[in-house]
XYZ file of C-alpha atoms in Angstrom:
745
model
C 40.583 -26.991 162.886
C 41.708 -30.607 162.310
C 41.746 -33.250 165.088
C 45.546 -33.118 165.470
C 45.541 -29.373 166.113
C 42.568 -29.674 168.478
C 44.342 -32.380 170.509
C 47.561 -30.322 170.701
C 45.674 -27.229 171.834
C 43.969 -29.249 174.578
C 47.288 -30.619 175.853
C 48.810 -27.135 175.872
C 45.853 -25.758 177.809
C 46.109 -28.343 180.593
C 49.914 -28.243 180.723
C 49.896 -24.455 181.038
C 51.733 -24.074 177.734
C 50.680 -21.278 175.405
C 52.122 -18.543 173.258
C 51.157 -16.182 176.065
C 53.148 -18.239 178.552
C 56.284 -17.875 176.443
C 55.784 -14.148 176.139
C 55.795 -13.828 179.925
C 59.616 -13.927 179.811
C 59.857 -10.189 179.331
C 62.666 -8.850 181.479
C 64.438 -5.495 181.501
C 67.269 -5.607 180.515
C 66.953 -8.568 178.147
C 68.720 -11.575 179.762
C 71.610 -13.306 178.028
C 70.120 -16.840 178.154
C 66.504 -17.774 178.829
C 64.802 -21.172 178.733
C 61.323 -20.667 177.195
C 58.529 -21.034 179.726
C 56.427 -24.178 179.480
C 53.942 -23.332 182.216
C 53.208 -20.916 185.014
C 53.017 -21.530 188.730
C 51.066 -19.692 191.366
C 52.876 -18.236 194.346
C 51.600 -19.959 197.475
C 52.055 -17.157 199.983
C 54.124 -19.428 202.241
C 57.817 -19.977 201.642
C 60.722 -21.916 203.056
C 63.583 -19.438 202.742
C 67.061 -20.951 202.540
C 70.222 -18.826 202.735
C 68.367 -15.620 203.517
C 70.723 -14.756 206.397
C 73.908 -15.582 204.504
C 73.154 -13.931 201.152
C 73.608 -10.291 200.199
C 71.479 -8.579 202.879
C 70.031 -6.064 200.435
C 69.060 -8.841 198.037
C 67.479 -10.721 200.943
C 65.517 -7.661 202.045
C 64.360 -7.046 198.470
C 63.215 -10.662 198.216
C 61.224 -10.387 201.444
C 59.567 -7.226 200.126
C 58.618 -8.932 196.862
C 57.174 -11.916 198.696
C 55.460 -9.659 201.255
C 56.857 -11.788 204.058
C 59.944 -12.114 206.224
C 58.944 -15.474 207.664
C 60.252 -18.851 206.581
C 57.569 -21.533 206.920
C 58.439 -25.219 206.870
C 56.554 -26.933 204.077
C 56.191 -23.744 202.025
C 57.615 -23.251 198.548
C 61.377 -23.699 198.761
C 63.416 -20.642 197.836
C 67.212 -20.751 197.764
C 69.191 -17.529 197.705
C 72.901 -16.827 197.915
C 76.214 -16.200 196.254
C 78.553 -18.708 194.656
C 80.125 -20.580 197.557
C 77.192 -20.158 199.943
C 75.839 -23.385 201.358
C 72.227 -22.650 200.348
C 73.081 -22.584 196.623
C 76.127 -24.862 196.566
C 74.442 -27.566 194.484
C 73.640 -24.970 191.780
C 77.203 -23.649 191.548
C 77.826 -25.154 188.110
C 74.858 -23.248 186.671
C 76.015 -19.803 187.830
C 77.673 -17.823 184.991
C 81.337 -17.174 185.757
C 80.876 -13.463 185.151
C 80.951 -10.553 187.582
C 77.383 -9.579 188.515
C 76.052 -12.698 186.794
C 73.293 -14.836 188.242
C 71.332 -18.047 187.811
C 67.568 -17.991 188.312
C 65.468 -21.155 188.276
C 61.715 -21.202 188.726
C 60.127 -24.635 188.907
C 56.971 -26.044 190.519
C 59.136 -27.299 193.397
C 61.579 -24.458 194.045
C 62.949 -21.054 193.201
C 66.719 -20.572 193.028
C 68.417 -17.150 193.058
C 72.177 -17.704 192.867
C 74.615 -14.885 192.171
C 78.215 -15.038 191.064
C 78.693 -12.260 193.620
C 76.478 -10.158 195.884
C 75.403 -7.846 193.099
C 74.516 -10.828 190.934
C 72.194 -12.114 193.661
C 70.572 -8.695 193.892
C 69.971 -8.710 190.137
C 68.451 -12.204 190.309
C 65.915 -10.814 192.783
C 65.166 -7.876 190.482
C 64.505 -10.290 187.624
C 62.183 -12.312 189.852
C 60.327 -9.120 190.731
C 59.699 -8.378 187.082
C 58.518 -11.908 186.321
C 55.735 -11.932 188.907
C 52.452 -11.113 187.162
C 49.202 -11.353 189.113
C 50.731 -13.807 191.577
C 51.993 -16.078 188.781
C 55.527 -16.998 187.751
C 56.734 -18.636 184.540
C 58.583 -21.919 184.879
C 61.953 -21.042 183.400
C 65.709 -20.852 183.851
C 67.751 -17.708 183.255
C 71.516 -17.347 183.073
C 72.400 -13.710 182.900
C 75.307 -11.270 183.181
C 76.215 -7.768 181.945
C 78.333 -7.214 178.847
C 79.651 -3.823 180.026
C 81.227 -3.589 183.462
C 80.043 -0.139 184.582
C 76.573 1.019 183.525
C 74.697 4.051 184.665
C 74.356 7.806 184.801
C 76.686 10.768 185.153
C 74.961 13.848 186.498
C 77.424 16.044 184.663
C 75.275 18.655 182.942
C 75.300 22.443 183.224
C 72.205 23.957 184.773
C 70.073 23.343 187.844
C 71.322 20.202 189.633
C 68.791 17.532 190.498
C 67.006 17.739 193.824
C 67.918 15.365 196.634
C 64.533 13.680 196.309
C 65.014 13.158 192.571
C 68.411 11.543 193.171
C 66.924 9.168 195.723
C 64.225 8.119 193.249
C 66.839 7.634 190.538
C 69.076 5.407 192.647
C 66.183 3.026 193.280
C 65.334 3.089 189.573
C 68.934 2.207 188.674
C 68.933 -0.792 190.981
C 65.660 -2.075 189.566
C 67.101 -1.839 186.050
C 70.535 -3.313 186.818
C 72.582 -0.123 186.505
C 75.497 -0.109 188.925
C 76.919 3.410 188.608
C 75.843 6.935 189.503
C 78.499 9.628 189.046
C 77.805 12.787 190.987
C 79.318 15.676 189.043
C 76.823 18.546 188.515
C 78.732 21.468 187.059
C 76.852 24.019 189.164
C 77.715 22.426 192.523
C 80.381 24.809 193.916
C 81.788 22.112 196.225
C 82.343 19.808 193.252
C 84.093 22.486 191.199
C 85.593 25.931 191.615
C 85.614 27.918 193.749
C 84.966 25.568 196.693
C 86.275 22.153 195.661
C 88.890 22.372 198.402
C 86.264 22.905 201.113
C 84.134 20.276 202.871
C 80.400 20.275 202.242
C 78.275 22.213 204.737
C 76.386 20.090 207.267
C 73.079 19.838 205.371
C 74.665 18.946 202.028
C 76.987 16.434 203.723
C 74.014 14.768 205.398
C 72.263 14.437 202.027
C 75.322 12.906 200.361
C 75.600 10.401 203.196
C 71.987 9.389 202.612
C 72.552 9.092 198.865
C 75.551 6.839 199.452
C 73.502 4.562 201.692
C 70.526 4.360 199.306
C 72.937 3.659 196.439
C 74.457 0.801 198.432
C 71.015 -0.643 199.160
C 70.287 -0.652 195.421
C 73.604 -2.136 194.257
C 74.833 1.177 192.840
C 78.316 2.693 193.145
C 77.934 6.310 194.243
C 80.879 7.938 192.451
C 81.739 11.388 193.750
C 83.539 13.516 191.168
C 85.695 16.574 191.707
C 86.398 19.243 189.064
C 89.532 21.100 190.189
C 91.130 22.051 186.885
C 89.930 25.647 186.608
C 92.178 26.887 189.401
C 94.317 23.966 190.564
C 97.893 24.696 191.552
C 100.359 21.954 190.698
C 101.924 21.856 194.150
C 101.865 19.757 197.304
C 99.369 22.070 198.980
C 96.679 21.337 196.394
C 97.587 17.651 196.382
C 96.903 17.667 200.102
C 93.722 19.682 199.556
C 92.456 17.116 197.099
C 93.275 14.137 199.307
C 91.719 15.920 202.256
C 88.505 16.406 200.294
C 88.530 12.757 199.209
C 89.035 11.646 202.813
C 86.183 13.888 203.846
C 83.943 12.234 201.254
C 85.205 8.813 202.340
C 84.025 9.602 205.868
C 80.564 10.252 204.373
C 80.594 6.709 202.983
C 81.809 7.363 199.433
C 83.856 4.474 198.027
C 84.074 5.497 194.342
C 85.754 8.641 193.015
C 86.338 10.560 189.772
C 88.425 13.571 188.779
C 87.147 15.725 185.921
C 89.427 17.927 183.799
C 86.780 18.733 181.168
C 85.827 22.184 179.870
C 88.848 24.018 181.250
C 91.739 26.005 179.826
C 95.152 27.155 180.949
C 97.569 25.339 183.253
C 94.987 22.801 184.398
C 95.100 21.100 180.974
C 98.705 19.870 181.255
C 98.555 16.071 180.663
C 101.837 15.324 182.470
C 100.615 17.173 185.544
C 97.226 15.499 185.351
C 98.754 12.031 185.100
C 101.167 12.754 187.943
C 98.328 13.952 190.212
C 95.972 11.093 189.338
C 98.679 8.476 189.921
C 99.401 10.114 193.275
C 95.704 9.867 194.237
C 95.584 6.304 192.992
C 98.617 5.240 195.025
C 98.113 7.337 198.154
C 94.356 7.011 198.453
C 92.613 4.460 196.226
C 95.035 1.580 196.752
C 95.655 2.475 200.392
C 91.972 2.331 201.313
C 91.489 -1.203 199.937
C 87.684 -0.808 199.627
C 87.691 1.993 197.026
C 86.845 1.182 193.403
C 89.220 2.133 190.545
C 89.567 5.858 189.893
C 87.784 7.469 186.926
C 89.046 10.562 185.116
C 87.525 12.786 182.451
C 90.266 14.235 180.230
C 90.399 17.745 178.816
C 90.514 16.331 175.291
C 87.455 14.159 175.813
C 86.373 13.844 172.178
C 88.150 13.352 168.868
C 87.208 16.701 167.304
C 89.046 18.498 170.122
C 92.021 16.163 170.211
C 95.439 17.210 169.007
C 97.153 13.866 168.530
C 100.439 15.517 167.565
C 100.275 17.523 170.775
C 100.432 14.258 172.668
C 97.764 14.866 175.293
C 95.938 11.531 174.925
C 99.076 9.502 174.315
C 100.597 11.011 177.459
C 97.621 9.811 179.481
C 97.814 6.439 177.764
C 101.460 5.872 178.610
C 101.785 7.638 181.975
C 98.457 7.058 183.697
C 98.242 4.008 185.960
C 96.566 1.146 184.116
C 93.733 0.816 186.655
C 92.478 4.367 186.055
C 89.502 4.667 183.697
C 89.497 7.409 181.038
C 86.166 8.854 179.930
C 85.301 9.608 176.310
C 82.324 11.223 174.523
C 83.142 9.991 171.017
C 84.179 11.657 167.800
C 82.473 14.843 168.972
C 81.107 16.288 172.194
C 77.744 14.785 171.265
C 78.226 11.562 169.344
C 77.209 7.917 169.078
C 79.708 5.124 169.641
C 80.983 2.859 166.873
C 83.900 0.493 166.346
C 85.860 2.572 163.823
C 89.572 2.077 163.238
C 92.879 3.335 164.571
C 93.249 5.913 161.801
C 89.841 7.577 161.345
C 87.982 7.442 164.640
C 85.626 5.413 166.779
C 86.414 3.164 169.726
C 89.498 1.619 168.133
C 90.974 5.072 167.571
C 90.676 6.242 171.158
C 91.525 2.905 172.777
C 94.715 2.740 170.758
C 95.775 6.137 172.111
C 94.836 5.673 175.764
C 95.929 2.002 175.840
C 92.783 0.790 177.615
C 89.056 0.476 176.851
C 87.433 3.894 177.055
C 84.827 4.678 179.694
C 82.022 6.134 177.569
C 80.323 9.336 178.687
C 77.378 9.434 176.280
C 75.946 12.929 175.963
C 72.282 12.027 175.508
C 69.663 13.042 176.545
C 71.579 15.976 178.042
C 69.998 19.231 176.856
C 72.156 21.914 178.482
C 72.942 23.304 175.018
C 69.309 23.179 173.794
C 67.446 24.032 176.986
C 64.238 25.015 175.228
C 63.732 21.368 174.183
C 62.765 18.171 175.974
C 64.591 15.137 174.568
C 62.282 12.174 175.098
C 62.777 10.061 171.995
C 64.199 6.545 171.638
C 67.826 5.714 172.441
C 69.608 4.573 169.283
C 72.781 5.079 167.269
C 75.365 3.186 169.339
C 76.673 0.034 167.690
C 75.742 -3.253 169.329
C 78.953 -5.269 169.030
C 81.404 -2.974 170.809
C 80.796 -3.898 174.467
C 84.311 -5.298 174.890
C 85.743 -1.974 173.709
C 84.284 -0.070 176.672
C 84.999 -0.282 180.379
C 81.854 1.653 181.150
C 78.872 3.331 179.548
C 77.103 6.174 181.359
C 74.488 8.551 180.039
C 74.541 12.270 180.777
C 70.874 13.250 181.291
C 68.802 16.422 181.223
C 68.416 18.666 184.229
C 64.823 17.366 184.135
C 65.350 14.254 186.238
C 62.032 12.472 185.677
C 61.862 13.222 181.960
C 65.351 11.722 181.610
C 64.125 8.330 182.832
C 62.832 7.412 179.367
C 66.367 7.465 178.001
C 67.980 6.065 181.154
C 65.721 2.993 181.044
C 66.849 2.321 177.483
C 70.528 2.904 178.292
C 70.204 0.313 181.075
C 68.949 -2.166 178.482
C 71.679 -1.337 175.947
C 74.569 -1.413 178.407
C 73.582 -4.773 179.912
C 73.058 -6.711 176.683
C 73.790 -4.642 173.541
C 73.364 -7.530 171.103
C 69.709 -8.039 172.043
C 68.884 -4.359 172.519
C 65.676 -3.201 170.808
C 65.429 0.594 170.941
C 61.718 0.908 170.173
C 60.684 -1.827 172.589
C 62.845 -0.384 175.346
C 61.379 3.077 174.703
C 57.797 1.862 174.935
C 58.553 -0.349 177.927
C 60.042 2.699 179.635
C 56.757 4.555 179.289
C 54.887 1.656 180.840
C 57.373 1.657 183.707
C 57.364 5.415 184.277
C 53.723 6.330 183.642
C 51.644 3.162 183.186
C 48.277 4.909 183.497
C 49.015 7.199 180.522
C 51.744 5.393 178.579
C 50.003 5.867 175.208
C 49.596 9.593 175.773
C 53.207 9.871 176.901
C 54.252 8.117 173.683
C 52.239 10.620 171.629
C 53.987 13.484 173.385
C 57.467 11.936 173.266
C 57.090 11.068 169.559
C 57.006 14.788 168.776
C 59.580 15.861 171.394
C 62.786 14.093 170.473
C 64.790 16.268 168.078
C 67.153 18.930 169.413
C 66.601 21.542 166.715
C 69.551 23.355 165.092
C 72.475 23.422 167.536
C 76.180 24.034 167.698
C 77.038 20.368 168.061
C 75.104 19.314 164.964
C 73.510 16.363 166.778
C 69.960 15.597 165.654
C 67.356 12.923 166.403
C 64.434 11.527 164.442
C 61.042 12.960 165.310
C 57.415 12.330 164.305
C 58.723 9.337 162.356
C 55.398 7.747 161.355
C 53.967 11.112 160.352
C 56.936 12.267 158.278
C 55.988 10.602 154.935
C 52.403 11.838 155.317
C 53.604 15.376 156.005
C 56.008 15.310 153.049
C 53.344 14.017 150.681
C 50.800 16.560 151.875
C 53.216 19.480 151.577
C 54.502 18.407 148.181
C 50.979 18.423 146.744
C 49.800 21.518 148.567
C 52.798 23.724 147.829
C 52.967 22.714 144.161
C 49.274 22.370 143.297
C 47.319 23.994 146.106
C 45.470 20.712 146.701
C 46.005 17.725 148.990
C 45.080 14.023 149.238
C 42.065 13.688 151.525
C 43.524 10.616 153.289
C 46.632 12.599 154.255
C 44.466 15.515 155.366
C 42.497 13.196 157.673
C 45.643 11.535 159.022
C 47.123 14.919 159.904
C 43.856 16.046 161.451
C 43.787 12.925 163.619
C 47.401 13.506 164.696
C 46.653 17.065 165.782
C 43.633 15.839 167.727
C 45.783 13.206 169.459
C 48.321 15.883 170.404
C 45.625 17.937 172.136
C 44.097 14.926 173.858
C 47.452 13.604 175.059
C 48.459 16.990 176.490
C 45.185 17.346 178.393
C 45.335 13.808 179.781
C 48.969 14.167 180.827
C 48.480 17.580 182.441
C 45.788 16.135 184.717
C 47.687 12.926 185.501
C 48.525 12.459 189.187
C 50.478 9.208 189.002
C 53.893 10.877 188.633
C 53.584 14.535 189.742
C 57.308 15.249 189.372
C 57.283 14.137 185.721
C 54.173 16.147 184.858
C 55.580 19.224 186.583
C 58.752 19.076 184.466
C 56.825 18.528 181.254
C 54.053 21.086 181.880
C 55.477 24.024 179.844
C 56.020 21.690 176.880
C 52.601 20.082 177.371
C 50.966 23.506 177.189
C 52.888 24.306 174.012
C 52.204 20.829 172.617
C 48.464 21.279 173.041
C 48.601 24.686 171.374
C 50.615 23.192 168.502
C 47.966 20.504 168.011
C 45.205 23.092 168.059
C 47.134 25.317 165.653
C 47.635 22.393 163.260
C 43.939 21.580 163.250
C 43.005 25.196 162.578
C 45.530 25.550 159.744
C 43.999 22.495 158.075
C 40.558 24.027 158.584
C 41.877 27.240 156.996
C 43.117 25.327 153.960
C 39.778 23.538 153.705
C 37.835 26.797 153.952
C 39.833 28.254 151.071
C 39.320 25.146 148.960
C 35.566 25.403 149.507
C 35.503 29.138 148.777
C 34.264 30.053 152.263
C 35.710 33.525 152.800
C 34.000 34.101 156.153
C 35.186 30.725 157.414
C 38.706 31.412 156.148
C 38.905 34.785 157.903
C 37.513 33.341 161.119
C 40.142 30.616 161.125
C 42.837 33.110 160.179
C 42.044 35.278 163.230
C 42.068 32.231 165.477
C 45.417 31.062 164.068
C 46.947 34.460 164.742
C 45.616 34.274 168.302
C 47.114 30.804 168.764
C 50.458 31.988 167.389
C 50.399 34.809 169.929
C 49.594 32.372 172.734
C 52.490 30.135 171.711
C 54.773 33.163 171.635
C 53.592 34.113 175.140
C 54.301 30.584 176.411
C 57.754 30.777 174.843
C 58.393 34.123 176.519
C 56.992 33.117 179.925
C 57.984 29.554 180.737
C 61.446 27.968 181.095
C 63.230 31.305 181.154
C 66.755 30.013 181.688
C 69.639 32.336 180.766
C 70.920 30.138 177.921
C 68.146 29.011 175.580
C 64.958 30.362 177.167
C 61.568 29.301 175.898
C 59.587 26.211 174.988
C 59.994 24.444 171.639
C 57.982 21.403 170.627
C 57.373 19.304 167.497
C 59.929 21.348 165.580
C 61.299 18.887 163.041
C 58.225 17.756 161.083
C 55.022 19.224 162.486
C 55.894 22.885 162.902
C 57.362 23.266 159.385
C 54.271 21.512 157.998
C 51.950 23.906 159.840
C 53.952 27.025 158.975
C 54.287 26.217 155.268
C 50.657 25.181 154.903
C 49.536 28.388 156.572
C 51.816 30.558 154.416
C 50.600 28.859 151.201
C 46.925 29.138 152.114
C 47.279 32.842 152.958
C 49.251 33.468 149.756
C 46.527 31.860 147.641
C 43.810 33.788 149.485
C 45.643 37.113 149.036
C 46.132 36.445 145.317
C 42.520 35.478 144.777
C 40.825 38.193 146.822
C 43.354 41.040 146.588
C 44.057 41.140 150.324
C 47.338 41.546 152.219
C 47.019 39.141 155.120
C 50.250 38.314 156.956
C 51.258 34.713 156.250
C 54.470 34.685 158.255
C 54.928 32.298 161.135
C 57.579 33.009 163.757
C 61.115 32.685 162.458
C 64.578 34.139 162.984
C 65.454 36.304 159.969
C 69.037 37.006 161.014
C 72.101 34.879 160.246
C 75.396 33.977 161.895
C 78.610 33.284 160.020
C 82.008 32.325 161.440
C 85.206 30.558 160.473
C 85.588 29.272 164.051
C 84.443 25.650 163.956
C 82.845 25.726 167.390
C 80.955 28.948 166.669
C 79.702 28.601 163.108
C 76.826 26.246 163.948
C 75.572 28.009 167.065
C 71.938 29.041 166.584
C 70.723 32.615 166.833
C 67.753 33.368 169.053
C 65.493 36.388 169.170
C 63.415 37.593 172.083
C 61.556 40.858 171.467
C 64.313 43.268 170.381
C 67.298 41.155 171.500
C 69.246 38.889 169.147
C 71.550 36.431 170.922
C 74.047 33.752 170.030
C 73.200 30.537 171.885
C 75.819 30.066 174.604
C 78.195 27.107 174.588
C 79.353 25.296 177.713
C 82.696 24.032 176.492
C 85.978 25.862 175.856
C 85.990 27.568 172.428
C 89.325 27.436 170.614
C 89.264 30.628 168.543
C 92.040 30.538 165.991
C 94.142 33.548 165.071
C 92.323 35.981 162.715
C 89.076 34.048 163.265
C 85.782 35.958 163.350
C 82.102 35.741 164.202
C 79.592 37.897 162.316
C 75.883 38.444 162.904
C 74.000 39.765 159.882
C 70.575 41.298 160.497
C 67.719 41.079 158.005
C 67.701 44.858 157.581
C 69.196 48.031 159.041
C 68.205 48.791 162.653
C 69.187 51.452 165.207
C 71.691 49.785 167.580
C 71.053 50.163 171.286
C 73.693 47.984 172.971
C 76.072 45.059 172.482
C 76.767 42.833 175.475
C 79.400 40.075 175.368
C 80.844 37.644 177.886
C 83.666 35.411 176.669
C 84.471 34.239 180.206
C 87.886 35.896 180.024
C 89.327 39.258 181.127
C 91.434 41.549 178.932
C 89.723 40.738 175.644
C 90.885 44.110 174.326
C 94.392 42.668 174.069
C 93.396 40.409 171.203
C 89.920 41.222 169.890
C 88.066 44.035 168.156
C 84.348 44.723 167.831
C 83.034 46.249 164.601
C 79.692 47.290 163.102
C 78.570 47.809 159.512
C 75.602 49.462 157.815
C 75.909 47.295 154.698
C 77.901 44.197 155.703
C 80.922 45.358 153.692
C 82.299 48.553 155.225
C 83.258 48.210 158.898
C 83.677 50.663 161.776
C 85.450 49.796 165.022
C 83.387 50.133 168.195
C 84.930 50.935 171.555
C 83.728 48.840 174.468
C 84.127 48.717 178.215
C 85.093 45.518 180.015
C 84.249 44.871 183.667
C 85.891 41.583 184.647
C 84.572 39.236 181.931
C 81.667 41.376 180.746
C 81.934 43.576 177.663
C 79.458 46.391 176.993
C 79.189 48.759 174.056
C 76.641 51.555 173.681
C 75.279 51.673 170.136
C 73.928 55.249 170.397
C 71.190 54.251 167.900
C 73.679 54.058 165.061
C 72.214 52.267 162.027
C 73.576 48.732 161.744
C 73.183 45.788 159.403
C 75.990 43.585 160.812
C 78.199 43.131 163.892
C 81.578 41.375 163.861
C 84.074 40.322 166.503
C 87.562 39.294 165.360
C 90.631 37.778 166.960
C 93.238 40.158 165.535
C 96.176 38.134 166.813
C 97.851 35.175 165.138
C 97.628 33.253 168.415
C 94.693 30.977 169.272
C 92.492 32.241 172.103
C 90.538 29.980 174.444
C 87.218 31.498 175.479
C 83.734 30.581 176.662
C 80.712 31.750 174.671
C 78.638 32.793 177.668
C 76.823 35.750 176.093
C 76.711 37.653 172.814
C 73.574 39.795 172.677
C 72.634 42.638 170.359
C 69.793 44.935 171.423
C 68.144 46.897 168.628
C 65.367 49.450 168.418
C 62.387 48.041 166.527
């Protein structure tokens, strides 16, 4: 090192300047403007608090908690806290960003300033200060910060088991810490949110819990938005108007000051856009504006994505022209599950929808929601939404999984994206989330999440990257092994190490006690993940045994692999037995195909060489589904023992006239029963059920319908295919709740 560099290093050391010092400015979400730190200061433990009684009381209480004191000591470090206009921060007014929820934070050797544009801005300044404290040290810096998107948060709008009260309380605190200001309460399976009981007040216990949630939300700078879903059975009359206002007033008495009305996933009279607009304007004028302290109304339309929108039918344009301008309209994108992009007014994207509804859309982003792939955990990075479209949205909320703790990985990242999209770094946010959620086992959680991010084949066609770093290794290994029967040793070792890490991570996570709720949710997938890692290691050992000509070793590994496959099947048949997509799937995009194909190839080569007939099949679904109904043709088939089922869909299926769905079996089986639930009575008026022994010649099958449930007795007739057809020219709106074929094997 030359003398000049030595001298500079010495100055930096004594001045407290270092590369490390600059890296201390690591805040979630990333602030808009940060002055690089030039030194750190040590917190003294005594503080002179100025403005503490005038500022946002929740920000003041949070500050006292961070400082571990509620006493102001003359001569201590000076701390100024308040909102623009407060006396305590009046001399810093010019530094405060003129943006709602913005704040100015200054940390110097002489003072700390936390000045908000409004009360929420002050609260966020305190949250930033909390993050900056490391081992009693603070960086000397200035931060000017504000959100780019007005409303940021979570909509609990999934189908399935609603979150527990305790989980919601934990989430609300998490949102406040990460500068999310919105929680929309709209679980589809809450009967007092939707039909049949939306008109009724909550029972005493549930009402008490909502009141507590509202208060905790307020303490954490979060709008608790209560949503109602009346469209399934609403009557367009004054009685139901009064019922709805009565329910809203009831919720208002519980402390709710933010409201939403959902018209999603319905059919029939409830979908009328003129009626919807008329009702929503009535609520807006007779309730929202009358109350004075209620935030603007939010609505979710029936046509909430482009693929379901009939522009010529005028639904969206009716809302755009007739709905009061203050009412927000939610939107999921070009499809039910889609990422947001700018687009244009002709083809799609944010410009397309905003042009129709004549206001910035309020984005309902359907990730990491898994109610249509319930055998998966979706724990991968948050990516895909364009960064420069903040001004095209009035809000951005994520719809999570029914697994509340597991959803926090994605929610953390959404908080970062929605605050400052331009500086959003998906991989950094993802890894930071693990440190925040499970710091004692963040590396193991990353190993697990890396291989649990894709959704598998699904009706919405939405997929995510998985096992990204391993993918080129797996492709190279398989290419060589399937074509030549050999493999590069370096790839073999890399795969072996990955499988070992999978086992280790699962064991470490399953015994972790830092976040019991998270581990409990993940446990079925952790068990399967460990078995997958063990299976991968044994398949590689099988391939190695064959290469070395060790027949005894090969057969020993083969028996163990078959045992592991059976164990994984048992886990799949035992855990997470929901009625929609039961079972436990893990590492399905890269790792499982690698294992299955390697195993099949090794067994094939062994059988050819030694004249044996070992079974090289891994589990798979040999049957196929075909349909000309867009919303049905991509639904996966699932098999459990002797039952073949179409994966249910939550949304309304628009089944065009003469449209069909056909399930083709891999061979002819004796048919036991066919059970169908399209969520509608009187299906016989428009549909027929048929079976075929060859897939070409069809025979009509009579069925019985009890309410919405259809049952047909197969009488052990031989079948190769089953078909259901809309025989009418008219479109039918149905729900794919159940379509199950039971065969004799």
